[in-house]
Coordinates of C-alpha atoms in Angstrom, one line a residue:
M1 CA 48.8 -64.0 -32.3
K2 CA 52.5 -64.6 -33.5
T3 CA 51.7 -63.3 -36.9
I4 CA 51.6 -59.8 -35.3
T5 CA 55.2 -60.0 -34.4
S6 CA 56.6 -62.5 -36.8
K7 CA 59.1 -60.0 -38.4
F8 CA 60.6 -59.5 -34.9
D9 CA 61.0 -63.2 -34.0
K10 CA 64.8 -63.2 -33.9
V11 CA 65.0 -60.3 -31.4
L12 CA 62.1 -61.5 -29.2
Q13 CA 63.5 -65.0 -28.9
A14 CA 66.8 -63.6 -27.7
S15 CA 65.2 -61.2 -25.3
S16 CA 65.0 -61.9 -21.5
S17 CA 62.3 -59.1 -21.2
N18 CA 59.9 -60.7 -23.7
G19 CA 57.0 -62.2 -21.6
N20 CA 58.6 -61.0 -18.4
V21 CA 57.2 -57.5 -17.9
Q22 CA 56.8 -56.2 -14.4
H23 CA 53.3 -54.9 -14.9
Q24 CA 53.2 -52.8 -11.6
P25 CA 56.6 -51.4 -11.3
D26 CA 57.4 -49.6 -7.9
A27 CA 59.1 -46.3 -8.0
S28 CA 59.7 -46.2 -4.2
Q29 CA 62.0 -49.3 -4.6
E30 CA 63.7 -48.3 -7.8
R31 CA 67.2 -46.6 -8.1
Q32 CA 67.0 -45.0 -11.5
R33 CA 70.0 -45.8 -13.6
N34 CA 70.4 -46.4 -17.2
V35 CA 72.2 -49.7 -17.9
P36 CA 72.1 -52.1 -20.9
E37 CA 69.8 -54.5 -18.9
K38 CA 67.3 -51.6 -18.5
S39 CA 65.1 -51.5 -21.7
L40 CA 61.8 -50.6 -20.1
P41 CA 60.9 -47.1 -18.8
F42 CA 61.5 -46.2 -15.2
S43 CA 58.6 -47.0 -12.8
D44 CA 57.1 -43.5 -12.9
Q45 CA 58.2 -42.3 -16.3
I46 CA 54.9 -40.8 -17.3
G47 CA 54.5 -39.8 -21.0
N48 CA 53.5 -40.8 -24.5
Y49 CA 56.1 -43.5 -24.6
Q50 CA 53.7 -45.5 -22.4
R51 CA 51.0 -45.4 -25.0
N52 CA 52.2 -48.5 -26.8
K53 CA 49.4 -50.9 -27.7
G54 CA 49.5 -54.2 -25.8
I55 CA 50.1 -57.3 -27.8
P56 CA 48.3 -60.4 -26.5
T57 CA 50.3 -63.5 -26.3
K58 CA 47.4 -65.6 -27.8
S59 CA 43.9 -65.3 -29.2
Y60 CA 41.1 -64.7 -26.8
Q61 CA 38.2 -65.0 -29.2
D62 CA 36.9 -68.0 -27.2
S63 CA 37.6 -66.5 -23.7
K64 CA 34.9 -65.1 -21.5
V65 CA 35.3 -62.5 -18.8
Y66 CA 33.0 -62.3 -15.8
I67 CA 33.1 -59.0 -13.9
I68 CA 31.6 -59.1 -10.5
G69 CA 30.4 -55.6 -9.7
S70 CA 29.9 -52.7 -12.1
G71 CA 31.5 -49.9 -10.2
I72 CA 34.3 -47.8 -11.9
A73 CA 36.8 -50.6 -11.1
G74 CA 34.9 -53.3 -12.9
M75 CA 34.0 -50.9 -15.8
S76 CA 37.6 -50.1 -16.2
A77 CA 38.6 -53.7 -16.3
A78 CA 36.2 -54.2 -19.2
Y79 CA 37.6 -51.2 -21.0
Y80 CA 41.2 -52.5 -20.7
F81 CA 40.2 -56.1 -21.6
I82 CA 38.8 -54.6 -24.9
R83 CA 41.5 -52.0 -25.7
D84 CA 44.7 -53.7 -24.6
G85 CA 43.7 -57.3 -24.3
H86 CA 41.8 -57.4 -27.6
I87 CA 39.1 -59.6 -26.0
P88 CA 35.8 -59.2 -27.9
A89 CA 33.3 -57.0 -26.0
K90 CA 30.6 -59.5 -26.5
N91 CA 32.6 -62.0 -24.4
I92 CA 32.5 -59.7 -21.3
V93 CA 29.6 -60.2 -18.8
F94 CA 28.9 -58.0 -15.7
L95 CA 27.2 -59.7 -12.8
E96 CA 25.7 -56.9 -10.7
Q97 CA 23.6 -57.3 -7.5
L98 CA 22.0 -53.9 -8.0
A99 CA 19.6 -52.7 -10.6
V100 CA 22.0 -49.9 -11.8
E101 CA 25.6 -49.8 -12.7
G102 CA 28.1 -47.4 -11.2
G103 CA 28.6 -48.8 -7.7
S104 CA 29.6 -45.9 -5.3
L105 CA 29.7 -43.4 -8.3
D106 CA 25.9 -42.7 -7.9
G107 CA 23.7 -39.7 -8.8
A108 CA 20.0 -39.9 -9.2
G109 CA 16.6 -38.3 -8.6
N110 CA 14.7 -35.3 -9.8
A111 CA 13.7 -31.8 -8.7
K112 CA 10.2 -33.0 -7.5
E113 CA 11.4 -35.9 -5.3
G114 CA 14.9 -34.6 -4.6
Y115 CA 18.3 -35.5 -6.0
I116 CA 20.7 -37.7 -4.2
I117 CA 24.5 -38.1 -4.4
R118 CA 26.1 -40.2 -1.6
G119 CA 29.5 -38.6 -2.3
G120 CA 31.5 -36.6 -4.7
R121 CA 35.0 -36.7 -6.3
E122 CA 37.8 -34.1 -5.8
M123 CA 39.9 -34.7 -8.8
D124 CA 43.6 -34.2 -9.6
M125 CA 45.4 -33.6 -12.9
T126 CA 47.9 -36.4 -12.2
Y127 CA 45.3 -39.2 -12.4
E128 CA 47.2 -40.9 -15.3
N129 CA 45.2 -44.0 -15.5
L130 CA 41.8 -42.3 -15.2
W131 CA 42.6 -39.8 -18.0
D132 CA 44.3 -42.6 -20.1
M133 CA 40.9 -44.3 -20.2
F134 CA 38.6 -41.2 -20.5
Q135 CA 40.6 -39.7 -23.3
D136 CA 39.0 -42.4 -25.4
I137 CA 35.5 -42.5 -24.1
P138 CA 33.1 -40.3 -26.2
A139 CA 32.0 -37.1 -24.6
L140 CA 28.7 -36.7 -22.8
E141 CA 27.7 -33.5 -24.5
M142 CA 30.3 -32.7 -27.2
P143 CA 30.2 -34.3 -30.7
A144 CA 32.6 -36.8 -32.0
P145 CA 35.5 -37.0 -31.9
Y146 CA 35.6 -35.3 -28.6
S147 CA 36.1 -37.3 -25.3
V148 CA 35.1 -37.1 -21.6
L149 CA 38.6 -35.8 -21.0
D150 CA 38.2 -33.0 -23.6
E151 CA 35.0 -31.9 -21.9
Y152 CA 36.7 -32.0 -18.5
R153 CA 39.6 -29.9 -19.9
L154 CA 37.3 -27.4 -21.6
I155 CA 35.4 -26.5 -18.4
N156 CA 38.3 -26.5 -16.0
D157 CA 40.7 -24.6 -18.3
N158 CA 38.1 -21.8 -18.4
D159 CA 36.7 -21.9 -14.9
P160 CA 39.4 -22.1 -12.3
N161 CA 38.5 -23.6 -8.9
F162 CA 39.1 -21.8 -5.6
S163 CA 37.3 -21.1 -2.3
K164 CA 36.9 -17.8 -0.6
A165 CA 35.3 -19.3 2.5
R166 CA 37.0 -22.6 3.2
L167 CA 36.3 -22.3 7.0
I168 CA 33.4 -20.6 8.7
H169 CA 32.5 -20.2 12.4
N170 CA 30.5 -18.1 14.8
K171 CA 27.2 -18.2 13.0
G172 CA 28.5 -18.2 9.6
K173 CA 31.4 -15.7 9.7
V174 CA 34.3 -16.5 7.3
Q175 CA 37.3 -17.6 9.4
D176 CA 40.9 -16.9 8.4
F177 CA 42.1 -19.9 6.4
S178 CA 45.3 -18.5 5.0
K179 CA 47.6 -20.4 7.5
F180 CA 48.2 -24.0 8.3
G181 CA 49.2 -23.2 11.8
L182 CA 51.8 -25.9 12.3
N183 CA 54.5 -25.3 14.9
K184 CA 58.0 -26.3 14.2
K185 CA 57.8 -29.6 16.1
D186 CA 54.7 -30.6 14.0
Q187 CA 56.5 -29.6 10.9
L188 CA 59.3 -31.8 11.8
T189 CA 57.0 -34.7 12.7
L190 CA 55.4 -34.5 9.2
I191 CA 58.9 -34.7 7.7
K192 CA 59.7 -37.7 9.9
L193 CA 56.6 -39.4 8.5
L194 CA 57.6 -38.7 4.9
L195 CA 61.1 -40.2 5.6
K196 CA 59.8 -43.3 7.2
R197 CA 59.6 -46.6 5.3
K198 CA 56.0 -47.9 4.6
E199 CA 56.9 -51.2 6.3
E200 CA 57.4 -49.4 9.6
L201 CA 53.8 -48.2 9.8
D202 CA 51.7 -51.3 10.0
D203 CA 48.6 -51.0 12.3
I204 CA 49.6 -47.5 13.6
S205 CA 46.9 -44.7 13.8
I206 CA 47.4 -41.1 13.0
E207 CA 46.7 -40.1 16.7
E208 CA 49.4 -42.5 17.9
F209 CA 52.0 -40.6 15.8
F210 CA 50.9 -36.9 16.1
G211 CA 50.2 -34.9 19.1
E212 CA 47.3 -32.6 20.1
S213 CA 48.8 -29.4 18.5
F214 CA 48.9 -31.1 15.1
L215 CA 45.4 -32.6 15.4
S216 CA 44.0 -29.2 16.4
S217 CA 45.7 -27.2 13.6
N218 CA 44.2 -25.7 10.5
F219 CA 46.3 -28.1 8.4
W220 CA 44.6 -31.1 9.9
T221 CA 41.1 -29.5 9.6
F222 CA 41.7 -28.8 5.9
W223 CA 43.1 -32.3 5.4
R224 CA 40.7 -34.4 7.4
T225 CA 37.6 -32.7 6.0
M226 CA 38.8 -32.7 2.4
F227 CA 39.8 -36.4 2.4
A228 CA 37.5 -37.7 5.2
F229 CA 40.3 -38.8 7.6
E230 CA 39.6 -39.5 11.3
N231 CA 42.3 -39.4 14.0
W232 CA 42.1 -43.1 14.5
H233 CA 42.6 -43.9 10.8
S234 CA 45.8 -45.4 9.2
L235 CA 49.0 -43.5 9.5
L236 CA 50.3 -45.4 6.5
E237 CA 47.3 -44.2 4.4
F238 CA 48.0 -40.6 5.5
K239 CA 51.6 -41.0 4.6
L240 CA 50.7 -42.3 1.0
Y241 CA 48.3 -39.3 0.7
M242 CA 51.1 -36.9 1.6
H243 CA 53.3 -38.3 -1.1
R244 CA 50.5 -38.6 -3.7
F245 CA 49.4 -35.0 -3.3
L246 CA 52.6 -33.2 -2.2
H247 CA 52.5 -31.2 -5.4
A248 CA 49.0 -29.8 -4.4
I249 CA 49.7 -29.0 -0.9
D250 CA 49.9 -25.2 -1.5
G251 CA 46.4 -25.4 -2.8
L252 CA 45.0 -27.2 0.2
N253 CA 43.7 -24.3 2.1
D254 CA 41.8 -22.6 -0.8
L255 CA 41.2 -25.8 -2.9
S256 CA 42.8 -24.2 -5.9
A257 CA 44.7 -27.4 -6.7
L258 CA 41.5 -29.3 -7.5
V259 CA 39.5 -29.7 -10.7
F260 CA 35.7 -30.7 -10.7
P261 CA 33.5 -32.0 -13.4
K262 CA 30.6 -30.1 -14.8
Y263 CA 28.0 -32.6 -13.5
N264 CA 27.7 -35.1 -10.7
Q265 CA 30.0 -38.3 -10.8
Y266 CA 27.3 -40.5 -12.3
D267 CA 26.5 -38.4 -15.4
T268 CA 30.1 -37.3 -15.8
F269 CA 31.8 -40.7 -15.8
V270 CA 29.4 -43.7 -15.5
T271 CA 26.9 -42.7 -18.1
P272 CA 29.5 -42.2 -21.0
L273 CA 31.7 -45.1 -20.0
G274 CA 28.6 -47.4 -19.6
R275 CA 27.3 -46.2 -23.0
F276 CA 30.7 -47.0 -24.6
L277 CA 30.9 -50.5 -23.2
K278 CA 27.3 -51.4 -24.1
D279 CA 27.7 -50.0 -27.6
K280 CA 30.8 -52.3 -28.0
G281 CA 28.6 -55.3 -27.0
V282 CA 29.4 -55.8 -23.3
E283 CA 26.5 -57.6 -21.5
V284 CA 25.3 -56.3 -18.1
Q285 CA 23.2 -58.7 -15.9
F286 CA 21.5 -56.8 -13.1
N287 CA 19.9 -58.2 -9.9
N288 CA 22.5 -60.9 -10.1
L289 CA 24.0 -61.6 -6.6
V290 CA 27.4 -63.4 -6.6
K291 CA 27.8 -65.4 -3.3
D292 CA 31.0 -67.2 -3.8
L293 CA 33.6 -68.6 -6.2
D294 CA 34.5 -72.3 -6.6
I295 CA 38.3 -72.2 -6.7
H296 CA 40.4 -75.2 -7.4
I297 CA 43.7 -75.0 -5.5
N298 CA 46.7 -77.4 -6.1
T299 CA 50.5 -77.1 -6.4
E300 CA 50.1 -75.5 -9.8
G301 CA 48.1 -72.6 -8.6
K302 CA 44.5 -71.4 -8.0
T303 CA 41.9 -71.5 -10.8
V304 CA 38.3 -70.4 -10.6
K305 CA 36.0 -73.2 -11.8
A306 CA 32.6 -71.6 -11.1
I307 CA 30.8 -68.6 -9.9
I308 CA 28.0 -69.3 -7.4
T309 CA 25.2 -66.7 -7.8
E310 CA 21.6 -66.1 -6.7
Q311 CA 19.1 -65.1 -9.3
K312 CA 15.5 -64.5 -8.6
G313 CA 15.9 -66.4 -5.3
K314 CA 17.4 -69.4 -6.9
E315 CA 21.1 -70.6 -6.8
V316 CA 22.6 -70.5 -10.2
I317 CA 26.1 -71.9 -10.9
I318 CA 28.1 -70.3 -13.8
P319 CA 30.9 -72.6 -15.1
V320 CA 34.2 -71.0 -15.6
R321 CA 36.8 -72.6 -18.0
E322 CA 40.6 -72.3 -17.7
Q323 CA 40.6 -69.9 -20.6
D324 CA 38.1 -67.6 -18.9
Y325 CA 38.7 -64.7 -16.5
V326 CA 37.0 -63.6 -13.3
I327 CA 37.3 -60.0 -11.9
V328 CA 36.0 -59.3 -8.4
T329 CA 35.4 -56.1 -6.6
T330 CA 36.3 -56.9 -3.1
G331 CA 34.4 -55.0 -0.3
S332 CA 32.2 -51.9 -0.8
M333 CA 32.5 -48.4 0.8
T334 CA 28.7 -47.7 0.2
E335 CA 27.4 -51.2 1.2
D336 CA 24.3 -51.2 3.5
T337 CA 23.6 -47.5 3.0
S338 CA 20.4 -46.4 5.0
Y339 CA 18.4 -43.6 3.6
G340 CA 16.2 -40.8 5.1
D341 CA 14.3 -37.7 4.0
N342 CA 12.9 -34.5 5.4
T343 CA 10.8 -36.2 8.0
K344 CA 12.7 -39.5 8.5
A345 CA 16.1 -40.3 9.9
P346 CA 18.2 -42.9 8.0
I347 CA 18.9 -45.0 11.2
A348 CA 17.8 -45.1 14.8
A349 CA 21.3 -45.6 16.2
I350 CA 24.7 -47.0 15.0
D351 CA 24.6 -50.7 15.5
N352 CA 27.8 -52.7 14.9
A353 CA 26.1 -56.1 15.5
T354 CA 25.4 -56.6 11.8
S355 CA 28.6 -55.2 10.3
G356 CA 30.2 -57.0 7.4
Q357 CA 27.3 -59.4 6.8
S358 CA 26.1 -58.1 3.4
A359 CA 26.9 -59.5 0.0
G360 CA 29.7 -57.1 -0.9
W361 CA 31.7 -58.2 2.1
K362 CA 30.6 -61.8 2.2
I363 CA 32.2 -62.7 -1.1
W364 CA 35.5 -61.3 0.1
K365 CA 35.1 -63.1 3.5
N366 CA 34.5 -66.4 1.6
L367 CA 37.6 -65.9 -0.5
A368 CA 39.6 -65.1 2.6
A369 CA 38.4 -68.4 4.2
K370 CA 40.0 -70.3 1.3
S371 CA 43.5 -68.8 1.7
T372 CA 45.4 -66.1 3.5
I373 CA 46.5 -64.6 0.2
F374 CA 43.0 -63.2 -0.1
G375 CA 43.6 -60.8 2.8
N376 CA 41.7 -59.9 6.0
P377 CA 38.4 -58.3 5.4
E378 CA 37.6 -58.1 9.1
K379 CA 40.1 -55.3 9.4
F380 CA 37.9 -53.1 7.4
C381 CA 34.3 -54.0 8.0
S382 CA 34.0 -54.9 11.7
N383 CA 33.9 -51.4 13.3
I384 CA 31.4 -49.2 11.8
E385 CA 31.6 -46.7 14.6
K386 CA 34.9 -45.7 13.2
S387 CA 34.3 -46.2 9.4
S388 CA 31.0 -44.4 9.0
W389 CA 29.6 -41.0 8.2
E390 CA 26.5 -39.5 6.7
S391 CA 25.8 -37.2 3.9
A392 CA 22.7 -35.2 2.8
T393 CA 21.7 -33.9 -0.6
L394 CA 19.7 -30.7 -0.6
T395 CA 17.5 -29.9 -3.5
C396 CA 16.9 -26.2 -3.1
K397 CA 14.5 -23.6 -4.5
P398 CA 15.4 -20.0 -3.7
S399 CA 15.3 -19.4 0.1
A400 CA 17.3 -17.8 2.9
L401 CA 19.8 -20.7 2.6
I402 CA 20.6 -19.8 -1.0
D403 CA 20.8 -16.1 -0.1
K404 CA 23.5 -17.1 2.5
L405 CA 25.2 -19.4 0.0
K406 CA 25.7 -16.4 -2.3
E407 CA 27.9 -14.7 0.3
Y408 CA 30.3 -17.7 0.2
A409 CA 30.2 -18.2 -3.6
V410 CA 33.0 -17.1 -5.9
N411 CA 30.5 -16.9 -8.7
D412 CA 26.7 -16.5 -9.0
P413 CA 25.4 -20.0 -8.2
Y414 CA 23.2 -20.0 -11.2
S415 CA 25.9 -19.0 -13.6
G416 CA 27.2 -22.5 -14.5
K417 CA 30.6 -21.6 -13.0
T418 CA 32.4 -22.6 -9.9
V419 CA 30.2 -21.9 -6.8
T420 CA 31.9 -22.6 -3.4
G421 CA 35.0 -24.3 -5.0
G422 CA 34.7 -27.3 -2.7
I423 CA 33.6 -27.9 0.8
I424 CA 33.1 -25.2 3.4
T425 CA 33.8 -26.5 6.9
I426 CA 32.0 -25.2 10.0
T427 CA 34.9 -25.4 12.6
D428 CA 32.8 -24.9 15.7
S429 CA 30.3 -27.5 14.7
N430 CA 30.0 -30.5 17.1
W431 CA 29.5 -32.8 14.1
L432 CA 32.3 -31.1 12.1
M433 CA 29.8 -30.4 9.3
S434 CA 30.8 -29.4 5.9
F435 CA 28.8 -28.3 2.8
T436 CA 29.4 -27.6 -0.8
C437 CA 27.7 -26.4 -3.9
N438 CA 29.5 -27.5 -7.0
R439 CA 28.9 -26.1 -10.6
Q440 CA 25.2 -25.9 -11.3
P441 CA 23.2 -27.5 -12.8
H442 CA 24.5 -30.6 -11.1
F443 CA 22.3 -32.9 -13.1
P444 CA 21.7 -32.5 -16.9
E445 CA 18.0 -32.1 -16.6
Q446 CA 18.0 -29.9 -13.4
P447 CA 15.6 -27.0 -13.6
D448 CA 17.1 -23.5 -13.8
D449 CA 15.6 -22.4 -10.4
V450 CA 17.0 -25.3 -8.5
L451 CA 20.4 -25.7 -6.8
V452 CA 21.9 -29.0 -5.5
L453 CA 24.0 -28.7 -2.3
W454 CA 25.8 -31.5 -0.5
V455 CA 26.4 -31.8 3.2
Y456 CA 28.4 -34.3 5.3
A457 CA 29.8 -34.6 8.8
L458 CA 32.7 -36.5 10.3
F459 CA 31.7 -36.8 14.0
M460 CA 28.9 -39.4 14.0
D461 CA 28.9 -39.9 17.8
K462 CA 28.4 -36.3 18.9
K463 CA 25.2 -34.4 19.4
G464 CA 24.5 -31.3 17.4
D465 CA 24.9 -27.8 18.8
Y466 CA 21.3 -26.8 18.0
V467 CA 19.6 -30.2 17.5
K468 CA 20.7 -32.3 20.5
K469 CA 21.0 -35.5 18.5
T470 CA 23.6 -37.3 16.6
M471 CA 23.4 -36.7 12.8
P472 CA 22.2 -40.2 11.9
E473 CA 19.3 -39.8 14.3
C474 CA 18.1 -36.6 12.8
T475 CA 15.5 -36.1 10.0
G476 CA 16.4 -34.0 7.0
N477 CA 14.6 -31.0 8.6
E478 CA 16.6 -31.3 11.7
I479 CA 19.8 -31.3 9.7
L480 CA 18.6 -28.1 8.0
A481 CA 18.0 -26.6 11.4
E482 CA 21.6 -27.5 12.5
L483 CA 23.0 -26.1 9.3
C484 CA 20.8 -22.9 9.6
H485 CA 22.0 -22.4 13.2
H486 CA 25.6 -22.5 12.1
L487 CA 25.0 -20.1 9.2
G488 CA 23.2 -17.6 11.5
I489 CA 19.8 -17.9 9.7
I490 CA 17.9 -20.1 12.2
D491 CA 15.2 -17.4 12.4
Q492 CA 14.4 -18.2 8.8
L493 CA 14.3 -21.9 9.2
D494 CA 10.7 -22.2 8.1
D495 CA 11.5 -20.6 4.8
V496 CA 14.4 -22.9 4.3
V497 CA 12.5 -26.0 5.1
A498 CA 9.6 -25.1 2.8
N499 CA 11.9 -24.7 -0.1
T500 CA 14.4 -27.6 0.5
I501 CA 14.1 -31.4 -0.2
V502 CA 16.6 -33.3 1.9
R503 CA 17.7 -36.9 1.1
T504 CA 20.1 -38.4 3.6
A505 CA 22.4 -41.4 3.3
F506 CA 24.1 -43.1 6.3
M507 CA 27.2 -45.2 5.1
P508 CA 28.6 -47.6 7.6
Y509 CA 31.8 -48.4 5.6
I510 CA 32.5 -45.2 3.8
T511 CA 36.0 -44.7 5.2
S512 CA 36.6 -48.4 5.9
M513 CA 39.5 -48.5 3.6
F514 CA 41.3 -45.9 5.9
M515 CA 41.2 -48.3 8.9
P516 CA 44.7 -49.1 10.2
R517 CA 46.1 -52.1 8.4
A518 CA 49.2 -54.3 8.0
K519 CA 50.9 -56.0 5.2
G520 CA 48.7 -58.8 3.9
D521 CA 45.4 -57.4 5.1
R522 CA 44.7 -56.2 1.6
P523 CA 45.2 -58.9 -1.1
A524 CA 47.3 -58.4 -4.2
V525 CA 45.4 -57.4 -7.5
V526 CA 46.3 -60.9 -8.8
P527 CA 46.9 -63.0 -5.6
E528 CA 49.8 -65.3 -5.7
G529 CA 49.2 -68.4 -7.8
C530 CA 45.9 -67.2 -9.3
K531 CA 45.6 -68.1 -12.9
N532 CA 42.3 -66.5 -14.0
L533 CA 41.2 -64.3 -11.0
G534 CA 41.8 -60.6 -10.4
L535 CA 40.7 -58.5 -7.5
V536 CA 40.0 -54.8 -8.0
G537 CA 38.7 -51.7 -6.2
Q538 CA 39.6 -49.9 -3.0
F539 CA 40.6 -52.9 -0.8
V540 CA 43.4 -54.3 -2.8
E541 CA 47.1 -53.6 -2.5
T542 CA 49.0 -51.3 -4.8
N543 CA 52.6 -50.1 -4.5
N544 CA 52.2 -46.4 -3.8
D545 CA 48.7 -45.3 -4.8
V546 CA 46.1 -44.2 -2.3
V547 CA 42.5 -45.3 -1.6
F548 CA 39.2 -43.4 -2.0
T549 CA 39.9 -42.1 -5.5
M550 CA 38.7 -43.0 -8.9
E551 CA 42.3 -43.3 -10.0
S552 CA 43.0 -46.1 -7.6
S553 CA 40.1 -48.1 -8.8
V554 CA 41.1 -47.6 -12.5
R555 CA 44.7 -48.5 -11.6
T556 CA 43.8 -51.8 -10.0
A557 CA 41.7 -52.7 -13.0
R558 CA 44.5 -51.9 -15.4
I559 CA 47.0 -54.0 -13.4
A560 CA 44.6 -56.9 -13.2
V561 CA 44.2 -57.0 -17.0
Y562 CA 47.8 -56.6 -17.8
E563 CA 49.0 -59.2 -15.3
L564 CA 46.3 -61.8 -16.1
L565 CA 47.0 -61.5 -19.9
N566 CA 50.7 -61.0 -19.4
L567 CA 50.7 -58.1 -21.8
N568 CA 54.0 -56.3 -22.9
K569 CA 52.7 -53.1 -21.2
Q570 CA 53.2 -51.5 -17.8
V571 CA 51.0 -49.5 -15.5
P572 CA 53.2 -46.6 -14.6
D573 CA 53.6 -45.8 -10.9
V574 CA 52.0 -42.7 -9.4
S575 CA 53.1 -39.3 -10.7
P576 CA 56.8 -38.6 -9.7
L577 CA 56.1 -35.0 -8.6
Q578 CA 56.8 -36.1 -4.9
Y579 CA 60.5 -36.4 -5.9
D580 CA 60.7 -33.1 -7.8
I581 CA 62.9 -30.7 -5.9
R582 CA 60.6 -27.8 -6.8
H583 CA 57.6 -29.4 -5.1
L584 CA 59.7 -30.4 -2.1
L585 CA 60.9 -26.8 -1.6
K586 CA 57.4 -25.4 -2.1
A587 CA 55.9 -27.9 0.4
A588 CA 58.6 -27.0 3.0
K589 CA 57.7 -23.3 2.6
T590 CA 53.9 -24.0 2.5
L591 CA 53.9 -26.0 5.7
N592 CA 55.8 -23.1 7.4
D593 CA 53.0 -20.8 6.3
D594 CA 55.0 -19.3 3.5
K595 CA 57.7 -18.1 5.9
P596 CA 61.2 -18.9 4.8
F597 CA 62.4 -22.4 5.6
V598 CA 65.9 -23.1 7.0
G599 CA 68.5 -22.5 4.3
E600 CA 66.1 -20.7 1.9
G601 CA 68.1 -17.4 2.0
L602 CA 71.3 -19.1 1.2
L603 CA 69.7 -21.1 -1.7
R604 CA 68.3 -17.9 -3.1
R605 CA 71.8 -16.2 -3.0
V606 CA 73.4 -19.2 -4.7
L607 CA 70.8 -19.6 -7.4
K608 CA 69.8 -15.9 -8.0
G609 CA 70.1 -15.1 -11.7
T610 CA 71.0 -18.7 -12.7
Y611 CA 69.2 -21.2 -14.9
F612 CA 67.9 -22.8 -11.7
D613 CA 66.5 -19.7 -10.0
H614 CA 62.9 -20.7 -10.8
I615 CA 63.0 -23.9 -8.8
L616 CA 62.7 -21.9 -5.6
P617 CA 59.2 -21.3 -4.1
W618 CA 57.3 -18.2 -5.4
E619 CA 57.4 -15.2 -3.1
E620 CA 56.1 -11.8 -3.2
K621 CA 58.7 -9.1 -3.6
D622 CA 58.5 -5.4 -2.9
D623 CA 60.6 -2.9 -4.8
E624 CA 63.3 -3.5 -2.3
E625 CA 64.2 -7.2 -2.1
H626 CA 63.8 -8.7 1.5
E627 CA 66.4 -11.1 2.7
S628 CA 65.3 -14.1 4.7
F629 CA 66.2 -14.6 8.3
I630 CA 69.0 -17.1 7.3
G631 CA 70.4 -14.6 4.7
E632 CA 70.5 -11.7 7.2
H633 CA 72.3 -13.8 9.7
L634 CA 74.7 -15.2 7.1
A635 CA 75.7 -11.6 6.3
K636 CA 76.2 -10.8 10.0
F637 CA 78.3 -13.9 10.4
K638 CA 80.5 -12.7 7.5
E639 CA 81.0 -9.3 9.1
W640 CA 81.7 -11.0 12.5
M641 CA 84.4 -13.1 10.7
K642 CA 85.9 -10.1 9.2
G643 CA 86.1 -8.5 12.6
I644 CA 87.9 -11.6 14.0
R645 CA 90.4 -11.6 11.2
G646 CA 90.9 -7.9 11.6

């Protein structure tokens, strides 16, 4: 490949940066300063300068890539191997244990048997890696040259998202959700958390750090139900989320900071990306269970020599050469899902005895048994009582439930526009039940008279208020009864049941990546010494990104490709908005329920009428400008000083 850069040989041979790119720079450790030795962009310097094409150090025409797992992380790895690594698509093979690609990004069914989506995706505009990829993936419904990103922008630019009923209680009455309800002590505790170094938070849970007033606040209800956090989950992950989404905190209560796709996650993302990869020549082998890797370990490093699979009940060993690459998705948030329907519960009871025994976890456990550099999967898969919840997908013909839904909708549910704007949480539900209706149709072939709703609950160990069972013990019809009870339409239950198909999914590991962890529990994307192995997905370590997002999966895939191929290209750190003084000031005011924060009045006096006036948080103004508490007392202090001097 030297012919590509032959005209630059003199410069490259004299450069200390050539071949020594830090592929995953860390903004939280970088003091930004321009010096002669600093030739690469700052860690989180987002922008078009990062759009340079990667230049491989050698030809990969003879290299093969084996990608274990065809979820969004594996599919993204294939994309980056092709685009930036210049590896021929026909050399890339997916080994997938299921009969369909997409992993946890699912969406299936029909109006007759019922649709099912185990989960959904609340998206953010700052997902730089996700949009970097989907700007190049041909659109699902628009003609060439338009992309998935173009479709996404078209609908969200013209149909803003917000909720008018984020919280309900008392048989379906809309509850005031305008305030976070954090007292001064809890606000200070949040600030303390933001100031803490990540290294101080190993194995600490949220409830160990915050008191009862915080855990019972509206803020925590918004947060935990939107992101699926439990009190016993990782304080470190909560901190990372706070930094990652600090810019969106003022849209947390009404969900106005979110953007949603037109359709479900499978049709929106997996279908066009899968089509793109297959059209390029990528091979997908379904029903191919990978059990283990044969890794040769010596003083020079760790090299995968073979992939041990099971195909049609027989063990098949796939040899791997030194010039080949292997990408593994470690762990799975949707592994061992149990399903139910209107008349059948998904499980009889939560049973931890078999946790972590399925294929998605065993391959990670087998890797961890070879070396400590592969992490500690037991931290994440051994306590399903604390990592599980259940969702239900409702396929609805017109009924009393749809009539009630219209009261909470910001647009007509059949209009194709935003409906509930995200989840509606029932605050007096024992299960802490939430439900949502996204833009309809939610599936491309969905009939006009059908709506698809999604329901989930966080408290799996509690009995319902109306149905005296835990949610996993309930049939779909019993879940409808519990929902109708909380909506105040229990007297119309028969009508709702007759017009609603329910498909339930109990997921034992759905929030396992949130479990408290310490350094080393999650392996690096390319573990130390690995020559041809990369690990991707939700259970690997990144510098500052969070889990449970499509963005983090794409990020890990991109890091794996750049590091394994040693490309002259970096994966920029998360969006730097957390360091922006505008968002810091806005967050301070938002956490204080839009009341002035300490020093705001003084800042407004100093900056009023200057170029920097606009950095202060937005505020409503009457004809007469109101001074803040601090400003008023500053004036009184000046008068007092005049009196003293007089």
